[in-house]
Amino acid sequence: MREGGWEVWTIRRALDASLKRLQTDYIDLYQFHHVDRATPWDEIWQAMEVAVQQGKILYAGSSNFAGWHIAQAQATAEKRNYTGLVSEQSIYNLIVRDVEREVLPAAQEYGLGVIPWSPLQGGLLGGVLRKENEGVRRLEGRAKETVEKLRPQIEQYEAFADDLGHAPGDVALAWLLHQPAVTGPIVGPRTMEQLESAVRAVDVKLDDKALARLDEIFPGYKTAPEDYAW
């Protein structure tokens, strides 16, 4: 069996093992966590079609794909008259906005919902300076270096959040919910306070002026090729 066929068999075996561990009959969203450069999309979609027919998954999504990966996957799925990807999980927040060049436009074009991970960039957008000043959080190593590098921007950001009357973390999550194609960020709360903050963000409304100010503090990108060739 050549490498591609072996990988498809591996997908089926891994899926069965996941269902057993989760003690469930099916998975709502089965995500490809990284791009498989060795297996043709025809074979990957064949494996997914069988999984859907068997009732083991409902939909397939991607994670950490480039825009052209999404286009390639969807083009092959269309030839097979298959739904293809329904979502893309990418790192996306006010500080890290690279997906705005090509991933977000691709997701919009093909109807994928975007699920941002690390929406607070490791806590940098969650009031890190305030917590440091209050002695709630002590920064060391790479985290301290990153904060020092971004300190002027983070100071402006936390001050602006205060002006808006919201916690910095609430504003960061609300900003994501205002972005095209974003379905909902992955919040991963460790405490009830963090969960309540994530829920509050749904009700935070940012007008055009507020969104423009956030873009001034943390500049984003235009779509490609306008971002670098115009």
mmCIF file of C-alpha atoms in Angstrom:
data_model
loop_
_atom_site.group_PDB
_atom_site.id
_atom_site.type_symbol
_atom_site.label_atom_id
_atom_site.label_comp_id
_atom_site.label_asym_id
_atom_site.label_seq_id
_atom_site.Cartn_x
_atom_site.Cartn_y
_atom_site.Cartn_z
ATOM 1 C CA MET A 1 0.000 0.000 0.000
ATOM 2 C CA ARG A 2 1.463 3.376 -0.938
ATOM 3 C CA GLU A 3 1.886 6.156 1.634
ATOM 4 C CA GLY A 4 -1.341 7.996 0.815
ATOM 5 C CA GLY A 5 -3.531 4.892 1.192
ATOM 6 C CA TRP A 6 -1.794 4.060 4.442
ATOM 7 C CA GLU A 7 -2.606 7.530 5.780
ATOM 8 C CA VAL A 8 -6.298 7.141 4.935
ATOM 9 C CA TRP A 9 -6.365 3.835 6.792
ATOM 10 C CA THR A 10 -4.658 5.618 9.693
ATOM 11 C CA ILE A 11 -7.420 8.261 9.720
ATOM 12 C CA ARG A 12 -10.113 5.585 9.956
ATOM 13 C CA ARG A 13 -8.285 3.730 12.718
ATOM 14 C CA ALA A 14 -7.627 6.937 14.682
ATOM 15 C CA LEU A 15 -11.270 7.978 14.339
ATOM 16 C CA ASP A 16 -12.498 4.654 15.717
ATOM 17 C CA ALA A 17 -10.051 4.965 18.616
ATOM 18 C CA SER A 18 -11.265 8.491 19.363
ATOM 19 C CA LEU A 19 -14.898 7.406 19.417
ATOM 20 C CA LYS A 20 -14.008 4.636 21.836
ATOM 21 C CA ARG A 21 -12.098 6.956 24.163
ATOM 22 C CA LEU A 22 -14.830 9.593 24.062
ATOM 23 C CA GLN A 23 -17.469 6.931 24.607
ATOM 24 C CA THR A 24 -19.650 8.433 21.912
ATOM 25 C CA ASP A 25 -21.177 7.229 18.656
ATOM 26 C CA TYR A 26 -20.191 10.177 16.495
ATOM 27 C CA ILE A 27 -18.167 13.408 16.326
ATOM 28 C CA ASP A 28 -19.841 16.659 15.329
ATOM 29 C CA LEU A 29 -16.716 18.264 13.843
ATOM 30 C CA TYR A 30 -13.664 16.223 12.856
ATOM 31 C CA GLN A 31 -10.731 18.594 12.347
ATOM 32 C CA PHE A 32 -7.505 18.091 10.400
ATOM 33 C CA HIS A 33 -5.075 19.698 12.812
ATOM 34 C CA HIS A 34 -2.324 20.280 10.239
ATOM 35 C CA VAL A 35 -1.910 19.941 6.499
ATOM 36 C CA ASP A 36 -1.126 16.441 5.233
ATOM 37 C CA ARG A 37 1.220 17.089 2.326
ATOM 38 C CA ALA A 38 1.625 13.415 1.428
ATOM 39 C CA THR A 39 -1.972 12.280 0.951
ATOM 40 C CA PRO A 40 -4.053 13.454 -2.050
ATOM 41 C CA TRP A 41 -7.281 15.226 -1.136
ATOM 42 C CA ASP A 42 -9.250 12.677 -3.137
ATOM 43 C CA GLU A 43 -8.185 9.986 -0.695
ATOM 44 C CA ILE A 44 -8.780 12.149 2.368
ATOM 45 C CA TRP A 45 -12.295 13.013 1.216
ATOM 46 C CA GLN A 46 -12.977 9.366 0.430
ATOM 47 C CA ALA A 47 -12.173 8.542 4.063
ATOM 48 C CA MET A 48 -14.416 11.368 5.293
ATOM 49 C CA GLU A 49 -17.286 10.362 3.009
ATOM 50 C CA VAL A 50 -17.162 6.835 4.400
ATOM 51 C CA ALA A 51 -17.073 8.203 7.965
ATOM 52 C CA VAL A 52 -20.151 10.346 7.256
ATOM 53 C CA GLN A 53 -21.983 7.433 5.642
ATOM 54 C CA GLN A 54 -21.206 5.300 8.697
ATOM 55 C CA GLY A 55 -22.529 8.021 10.979
ATOM 56 C CA LYS A 56 -19.180 8.516 12.709
ATOM 57 C CA ILE A 57 -18.798 12.237 11.906
ATOM 58 C CA LEU A 58 -21.111 15.013 10.778
ATOM 59 C CA TYR A 59 -18.638 17.533 9.355
ATOM 60 C CA ALA A 60 -14.924 17.992 8.670
ATOM 61 C CA GLY A 61 -12.883 21.085 9.398
ATOM 62 C CA SER A 62 -9.272 22.244 9.140
ATOM 63 C CA SER A 63 -6.781 23.816 11.513
ATOM 64 C CA ASN A 64 -3.690 25.895 10.734
ATOM 65 C CA PHE A 65 -4.310 25.767 6.975
ATOM 66 C CA ALA A 66 -3.138 28.390 4.518
ATOM 67 C CA GLY A 67 -5.610 30.023 2.174
ATOM 68 C CA TRP A 68 -4.436 27.944 -0.774
ATOM 69 C CA HIS A 69 -4.804 24.746 1.257
ATOM 70 C CA ILE A 70 -8.454 25.611 1.827
ATOM 71 C CA ALA A 71 -8.914 26.333 -1.871
ATOM 72 C CA GLN A 72 -7.260 23.046 -2.831
ATOM 73 C CA ALA A 73 -9.384 21.057 -0.393
ATOM 74 C CA GLN A 74 -12.618 22.663 -1.516
ATOM 75 C CA ALA A 75 -11.858 22.319 -5.223
ATOM 76 C CA THR A 76 -11.343 18.577 -4.819
ATOM 77 C CA ALA A 77 -14.445 18.241 -2.634
ATOM 78 C CA GLU A 78 -16.541 20.037 -5.256
ATOM 79 C CA LYS A 79 -15.427 17.542 -7.924
ATOM 80 C CA ARG A 80 -16.652 14.752 -5.670
ATOM 81 C CA ASN A 81 -19.922 16.583 -4.962
ATOM 82 C CA TYR A 82 -18.932 16.618 -1.300
ATOM 83 C CA THR A 83 -19.369 19.388 1.271
ATOM 84 C CA GLY A 84 -15.666 19.602 2.081
ATOM 85 C CA LEU A 85 -14.446 21.776 4.930
ATOM 86 C CA VAL A 86 -16.958 23.695 7.032
ATOM 87 C CA SER A 87 -14.509 25.453 9.364
ATOM 88 C CA GLU A 88 -10.921 26.604 9.819
ATOM 89 C CA GLN A 89 -9.265 26.870 13.232
ATOM 90 C CA SER A 90 -6.448 29.439 13.177
ATOM 91 C CA ILE A 91 -4.493 31.564 15.595
ATOM 92 C CA TYR A 92 -6.149 34.969 15.406
ATOM 93 C CA ASN A 93 -6.285 37.870 17.819
ATOM 94 C CA LEU A 94 -5.586 41.598 17.942
ATOM 95 C CA ILE A 95 -1.843 40.987 18.138
ATOM 96 C CA VAL A 96 -1.506 38.128 15.627
ATOM 97 C CA ARG A 97 -3.530 38.991 12.526
ATOM 98 C CA ASP A 98 -1.682 37.190 9.711
ATOM 99 C CA VAL A 99 -4.790 35.249 8.630
ATOM 100 C CA GLU A 100 -6.316 38.479 7.360
ATOM 101 C CA ARG A 101 -4.094 38.312 4.267
ATOM 102 C CA GLU A 102 -5.442 35.088 2.757
ATOM 103 C CA VAL A 103 -7.060 32.669 5.229
ATOM 104 C CA LEU A 104 -10.042 34.870 6.123
ATOM 105 C CA PRO A 105 -10.756 35.760 2.475
ATOM 106 C CA ALA A 106 -10.579 32.062 1.540
ATOM 107 C CA ALA A 107 -12.892 31.128 4.400
ATOM 108 C CA GLN A 108 -15.411 33.755 3.306
ATOM 109 C CA GLU A 109 -15.221 32.686 -0.333
ATOM 110 C CA TYR A 110 -15.837 29.023 0.471
ATOM 111 C CA GLY A 111 -18.278 29.536 3.319
ATOM 112 C CA LEU A 112 -16.095 28.274 6.169
ATOM 113 C CA GLY A 113 -16.575 29.435 9.731
ATOM 114 C CA VAL A 114 -13.354 30.598 11.396
ATOM 115 C CA ILE A 115 -12.636 29.398 14.941
ATOM 116 C CA PRO A 116 -9.781 31.487 16.398
ATOM 117 C CA TRP A 117 -7.465 29.874 18.917
ATOM 118 C CA SER A 118 -5.372 31.838 21.421
ATOM 119 C CA PRO A 119 -7.829 34.776 21.300
ATOM 120 C CA LEU A 120 -6.042 36.533 24.177
ATOM 121 C CA GLN A 121 -2.536 35.683 22.896
ATOM 122 C CA GLY A 122 -1.510 33.819 26.006
ATOM 123 C CA GLY A 123 -3.097 36.384 28.311
ATOM 124 C CA LEU A 124 -1.420 39.447 26.787
ATOM 125 C CA LEU A 125 -4.839 40.842 25.855
ATOM 126 C CA GLY A 126 -6.453 39.906 29.155
ATOM 127 C CA GLY A 127 -5.192 42.818 31.257
ATOM 128 C CA VAL A 128 -1.664 41.528 31.739
ATOM 129 C CA LEU A 129 -0.188 44.881 32.855
ATOM 130 C CA ARG A 130 -2.982 45.505 35.326
ATOM 131 C CA LYS A 131 -2.511 42.038 36.805
ATOM 132 C CA GLU A 132 1.237 42.596 36.974
ATOM 133 C CA ASN A 133 0.792 45.897 38.812
ATOM 134 C CA GLU A 134 -1.693 44.329 41.217
ATOM 135 C CA GLY A 135 0.680 41.447 41.917
ATOM 136 C CA VAL A 136 -1.794 38.940 40.507
ATOM 137 C CA ARG A 137 0.551 37.796 37.764
ATOM 138 C CA ARG A 138 4.334 37.651 37.731
ATOM 139 C CA LEU A 139 6.022 37.698 34.366
ATOM 140 C CA GLU A 140 9.209 35.790 33.653
ATOM 141 C CA GLY A 141 11.258 34.573 30.716
ATOM 142 C CA ARG A 142 9.804 34.829 27.233
ATOM 143 C CA ALA A 143 6.476 36.140 28.521
ATOM 144 C CA LYS A 144 8.233 39.079 30.162
ATOM 145 C CA GLU A 145 10.280 39.753 27.024
ATOM 146 C CA THR A 146 7.139 39.751 24.868
ATOM 147 C CA VAL A 147 5.314 42.114 27.200
ATOM 148 C CA GLU A 148 8.245 44.528 27.238
ATOM 149 C CA LYS A 149 8.341 44.484 23.445
ATOM 150 C CA LEU A 150 4.623 45.233 23.189
ATOM 151 C CA ARG A 151 4.281 47.339 26.341
ATOM 152 C CA PRO A 152 3.429 50.654 24.595
ATOM 153 C CA GLN A 153 0.629 49.000 22.612
ATOM 154 C CA ILE A 154 -0.682 46.999 25.547
ATOM 155 C CA GLU A 155 -0.734 50.134 27.719
ATOM 156 C CA GLN A 156 -2.809 51.949 25.097
ATOM 157 C CA TYR A 157 -5.062 48.939 24.727
ATOM 158 C CA GLU A 158 -5.785 48.520 28.420
ATOM 159 C CA ALA A 159 -6.424 52.258 28.772
ATOM 160 C CA PHE A 160 -8.847 52.154 25.835
ATOM 161 C CA ALA A 161 -10.665 49.180 27.333
ATOM 162 C CA ASP A 162 -11.097 51.221 30.506
ATOM 163 C CA ASP A 163 -12.511 54.094 28.427
ATOM 164 C CA LEU A 164 -15.005 51.673 26.909
ATOM 165 C CA GLY A 165 -15.967 50.451 30.373
ATOM 166 C CA HIS A 166 -15.027 46.833 29.688
ATOM 167 C CA ALA A 167 -12.320 44.431 30.811
ATOM 168 C CA PRO A 168 -9.478 44.029 28.287
ATOM 169 C CA GLY A 169 -10.256 40.343 27.768
ATOM 170 C CA ASP A 170 -13.901 41.136 27.014
ATOM 171 C CA VAL A 171 -12.854 43.674 24.373
ATOM 172 C CA ALA A 172 -10.420 41.240 22.731
ATOM 173 C CA LEU A 173 -13.078 38.539 22.418
ATOM 174 C CA ALA A 174 -15.707 41.030 21.272
ATOM 175 C CA TRP A 175 -13.332 42.326 18.585
ATOM 176 C CA LEU A 176 -12.999 38.806 17.194
ATOM 177 C CA LEU A 177 -16.770 38.421 17.072
ATOM 178 C CA HIS A 178 -16.893 41.578 14.924
ATOM 179 C CA GLN A 179 -14.515 40.115 12.312
ATOM 180 C CA PRO A 180 -15.645 38.579 8.999
ATOM 181 C CA ALA A 181 -16.134 34.803 8.907
ATOM 182 C CA VAL A 182 -15.419 34.364 12.646
ATOM 183 C CA THR A 183 -17.891 31.943 14.203
ATOM 184 C CA GLY A 184 -16.560 31.992 17.739
ATOM 185 C CA PRO A 185 -13.189 32.008 19.502
ATOM 186 C CA ILE A 186 -11.881 29.092 21.555
ATOM 187 C CA VAL A 187 -11.751 30.505 25.067
ATOM 188 C CA GLY A 188 -10.568 27.573 27.224
ATOM 189 C CA PRO A 189 -11.467 29.085 30.617
ATOM 190 C CA ARG A 190 -9.700 27.710 33.685
ATOM 191 C CA THR A 191 -11.885 29.536 36.206
ATOM 192 C CA MET A 192 -15.517 30.548 36.504
ATOM 193 C CA GLU A 193 -14.434 34.203 36.252
ATOM 194 C CA GLN A 194 -12.831 33.535 32.878
ATOM 195 C CA LEU A 195 -15.946 31.730 31.672
ATOM 196 C CA GLU A 196 -18.168 34.622 32.765
ATOM 197 C CA SER A 197 -15.840 37.057 30.991
ATOM 198 C CA ALA A 198 -16.143 35.070 27.759
ATOM 199 C CA VAL A 199 -19.932 35.124 28.024
ATOM 200 C CA ARG A 200 -19.945 38.896 28.659
ATOM 201 C CA ALA A 201 -17.985 39.475 25.479
ATOM 202 C CA VAL A 202 -21.006 38.408 23.414
ATOM 203 C CA ASP A 203 -22.858 41.523 24.588
ATOM 204 C CA VAL A 204 -19.976 43.959 24.009
ATOM 205 C CA LYS A 205 -20.737 46.095 20.970
ATOM 206 C CA LEU A 206 -17.884 47.913 19.265
ATOM 207 C CA ASP A 207 -18.809 50.742 16.906
ATOM 208 C CA ASP A 208 -16.772 51.785 13.873
ATOM 209 C CA LYS A 209 -14.847 54.362 15.900
ATOM 210 C CA ALA A 210 -13.848 51.778 18.512
ATOM 211 C CA LEU A 211 -12.837 49.266 15.860
ATOM 212 C CA ALA A 212 -10.749 51.918 14.106
ATOM 213 C CA ARG A 213 -8.988 52.767 17.368
ATOM 214 C CA LEU A 214 -8.138 49.118 17.967
ATOM 215 C CA ASP A 215 -6.714 48.948 14.442
ATOM 216 C CA GLU A 216 -4.525 51.946 15.297
ATOM 217 C CA ILE A 217 -3.166 50.223 18.387
ATOM 218 C CA PHE A 218 -2.735 46.810 16.746
ATOM 219 C CA PRO A 219 -2.535 47.316 12.958
ATOM 220 C CA GLY A 220 -3.821 44.467 10.818
ATOM 221 C CA TYR A 221 -3.393 43.472 7.195
ATOM 222 C CA LYS A 222 -5.154 44.012 3.914
ATOM 223 C CA THR A 223 -6.002 40.996 1.804
ATOM 224 C CA ALA A 224 -3.275 39.672 -0.498
ATOM 225 C CA PRO A 225 -1.902 40.899 -2.850
ATOM 226 C CA GLU A 226 -3.049 44.417 -1.888
ATOM 227 C CA ASP A 227 -1.261 44.088 1.442
ATOM 228 C CA TYR A 228 2.176 43.977 -0.145
ATOM 229 C CA ALA A 229 1.877 44.785 -3.862
ATOM 230 C CA TRP A 230 -0.313 47.884 -4.089
#
